[in-house]
Protein backbone atom coordinates (compact mmCIF):
# COMPACT_ATOMS: atom_id res chain seq x y z
CA UNK A 1 -50.42 77.32 -20.67
CA UNK A 2 -50.60 79.04 -23.92
CA UNK A 3 -48.29 81.96 -22.86
CA UNK A 4 -50.76 84.60 -24.00
CA UNK A 5 -50.22 88.05 -22.64
CA UNK A 6 -52.65 90.80 -22.02
CA UNK A 7 -51.87 92.41 -25.43
CA UNK A 8 -52.28 89.24 -27.48
CA UNK A 9 -55.50 88.48 -25.52
CA UNK A 10 -56.83 92.02 -26.44
CA UNK A 11 -56.00 91.44 -30.07
CA UNK A 12 -57.84 88.09 -30.06
CA UNK A 13 -60.90 89.65 -28.59
CA UNK A 14 -60.95 92.40 -31.33
CA UNK A 15 -60.41 89.80 -33.99
CA UNK A 16 -63.31 87.63 -32.57
CA UNK A 17 -65.56 90.74 -32.63
CA UNK A 18 -64.68 91.56 -36.28
CA UNK A 19 -64.99 88.02 -37.52
CA UNK A 20 -68.13 87.01 -35.67
CA UNK A 21 -69.74 90.28 -35.02
CA UNK A 22 -73.18 90.07 -33.38
CA UNK A 23 -73.02 86.18 -33.50
CA UNK A 24 -70.15 86.16 -30.97
CA UNK A 25 -72.32 85.18 -27.96
CA UNK A 26 -73.88 82.28 -29.88
CA UNK A 27 -70.32 81.19 -31.12
CA UNK A 28 -68.99 81.46 -27.43
CA UNK A 29 -71.90 79.36 -26.26
CA UNK A 30 -71.25 76.77 -28.72
CA UNK A 31 -67.63 76.56 -28.01
CA UNK A 32 -68.41 76.19 -24.25
CA UNK A 33 -70.76 73.46 -24.81
CA UNK A 34 -68.28 71.74 -27.07
CA UNK A 35 -65.51 72.00 -24.45
CA UNK A 36 -67.97 70.66 -21.70
CA UNK A 37 -68.65 67.69 -24.09
CA UNK A 38 -65.00 67.02 -24.66
CA UNK A 39 -64.26 67.06 -20.99
CA UNK A 40 -67.17 64.64 -20.21
CA UNK A 41 -65.86 62.36 -22.95
CA UNK A 42 -62.39 62.55 -21.55
CA UNK A 43 -63.60 61.78 -17.99
CA UNK A 44 -65.73 58.85 -19.20
CA UNK A 45 -62.86 57.26 -21.08
CA UNK A 46 -60.72 57.62 -18.22
CA UNK A 47 -63.29 56.06 -16.03
CA UNK A 48 -63.83 53.16 -18.54
CA UNK A 49 -59.99 52.63 -18.69
CA UNK A 50 -59.84 52.39 -14.90
CA UNK A 51 -62.78 50.14 -14.76
CA UNK A 52 -61.35 47.82 -17.47
CA UNK A 53 -57.82 47.64 -15.78
CA UNK A 54 -59.35 46.14 -12.67
CA UNK A 55 -58.86 46.74 -8.97
CA UNK A 56 -55.04 46.24 -9.01
CA UNK A 57 -54.73 49.48 -10.89
CA UNK A 58 -57.12 51.60 -8.92
CA UNK A 59 -54.50 54.15 -8.35
CA UNK A 60 -53.60 54.39 -11.99
CA UNK A 61 -53.38 57.95 -13.32
CA UNK A 62 -53.25 58.63 -17.03
CA UNK A 63 -50.87 61.47 -16.42
CA UNK A 64 -48.29 58.89 -15.28
CA UNK A 65 -47.95 57.86 -18.96
CA UNK A 66 -46.16 61.10 -19.73
CA UNK A 67 -42.51 60.20 -19.98
CA UNK A 68 -41.50 63.28 -17.81
CA UNK A 69 -44.01 62.39 -15.05
CA UNK A 70 -43.03 58.70 -15.20
CA UNK A 71 -39.20 59.51 -14.83
CA UNK A 72 -39.98 62.01 -12.14
CA UNK A 73 -42.23 59.66 -10.17
CA UNK A 74 -40.19 56.48 -10.40
CA UNK A 75 -36.68 57.58 -10.49
CA UNK A 76 -36.50 60.72 -8.40
CA UNK A 77 -39.34 60.11 -5.79
CA UNK A 78 -36.98 58.59 -3.22
CA UNK A 79 -34.12 60.98 -3.88
CA UNK A 80 -35.85 64.18 -2.56
CA UNK A 81 -33.04 64.55 -0.16
CA UNK A 82 -30.57 64.38 -2.98
CA UNK A 83 -32.32 67.24 -4.88
CA UNK A 84 -32.59 69.34 -1.70
CA UNK A 85 -28.87 69.15 -1.25
CA UNK A 86 -29.38 67.51 2.21
CA UNK A 87 -27.79 64.38 1.20
CA UNK A 88 -23.97 64.62 0.87
CA UNK A 89 -22.80 62.27 -2.09
CA UNK A 90 -19.34 62.47 -0.96
CA UNK A 91 -19.66 61.40 2.65
CA UNK A 92 -17.30 58.37 2.15
CA UNK A 93 -14.41 60.39 0.65
CA UNK A 94 -11.05 60.07 2.32
CA UNK A 95 -9.93 62.85 4.40
CA UNK A 96 -7.14 64.05 2.22
CA UNK A 97 -9.57 64.60 -0.60
CA UNK A 98 -11.28 67.49 1.23
CA UNK A 99 -8.18 69.25 2.71
CA UNK A 100 -7.45 71.17 -0.39
CA UNK A 101 -4.60 73.44 -0.85
CA UNK A 102 -1.52 73.27 -3.01
CA UNK A 103 1.34 70.94 -2.64
CA UNK A 104 4.83 72.26 -1.77
CA UNK A 105 7.70 71.82 -4.15
CA UNK A 106 8.80 68.20 -3.89
CA UNK A 107 5.81 67.04 -1.66
CA UNK A 108 4.16 63.84 -2.95
CA UNK A 109 0.34 63.88 -3.30
CA UNK A 110 -1.66 61.49 -1.11
CA UNK A 111 -2.13 57.93 -2.39
CA UNK A 112 -5.25 56.09 -2.00
CA UNK A 113 -4.90 52.41 -1.92
CA UNK A 114 -8.63 51.67 -2.53
CA UNK A 115 -8.64 53.76 -5.70
CA UNK A 116 -6.32 51.45 -7.75
């Protein structure tokens, strides 16, 4: 999440020991309590929001408001086959489009009446 490696974590622990000294357990306990209170406040706010929206929004998730999640859920949800490569987009191409190869000198390229 924060992309902190083992070396950075060791530096942070040493800094915490230097800055807080013997009060480190007390500070860590206060930080833990504060984190727990923030989590409880967020959960209660989420529950209040879901309760206020009513039964028609019982499946509403706050994470759906993130633009990336919204686009992924509503635009790409039905196109899982497309993303896996199982669905061939060019199934309706004319047969001459897939033959490939170069044309001989003087040979005319194929003409598609539907393309014009």
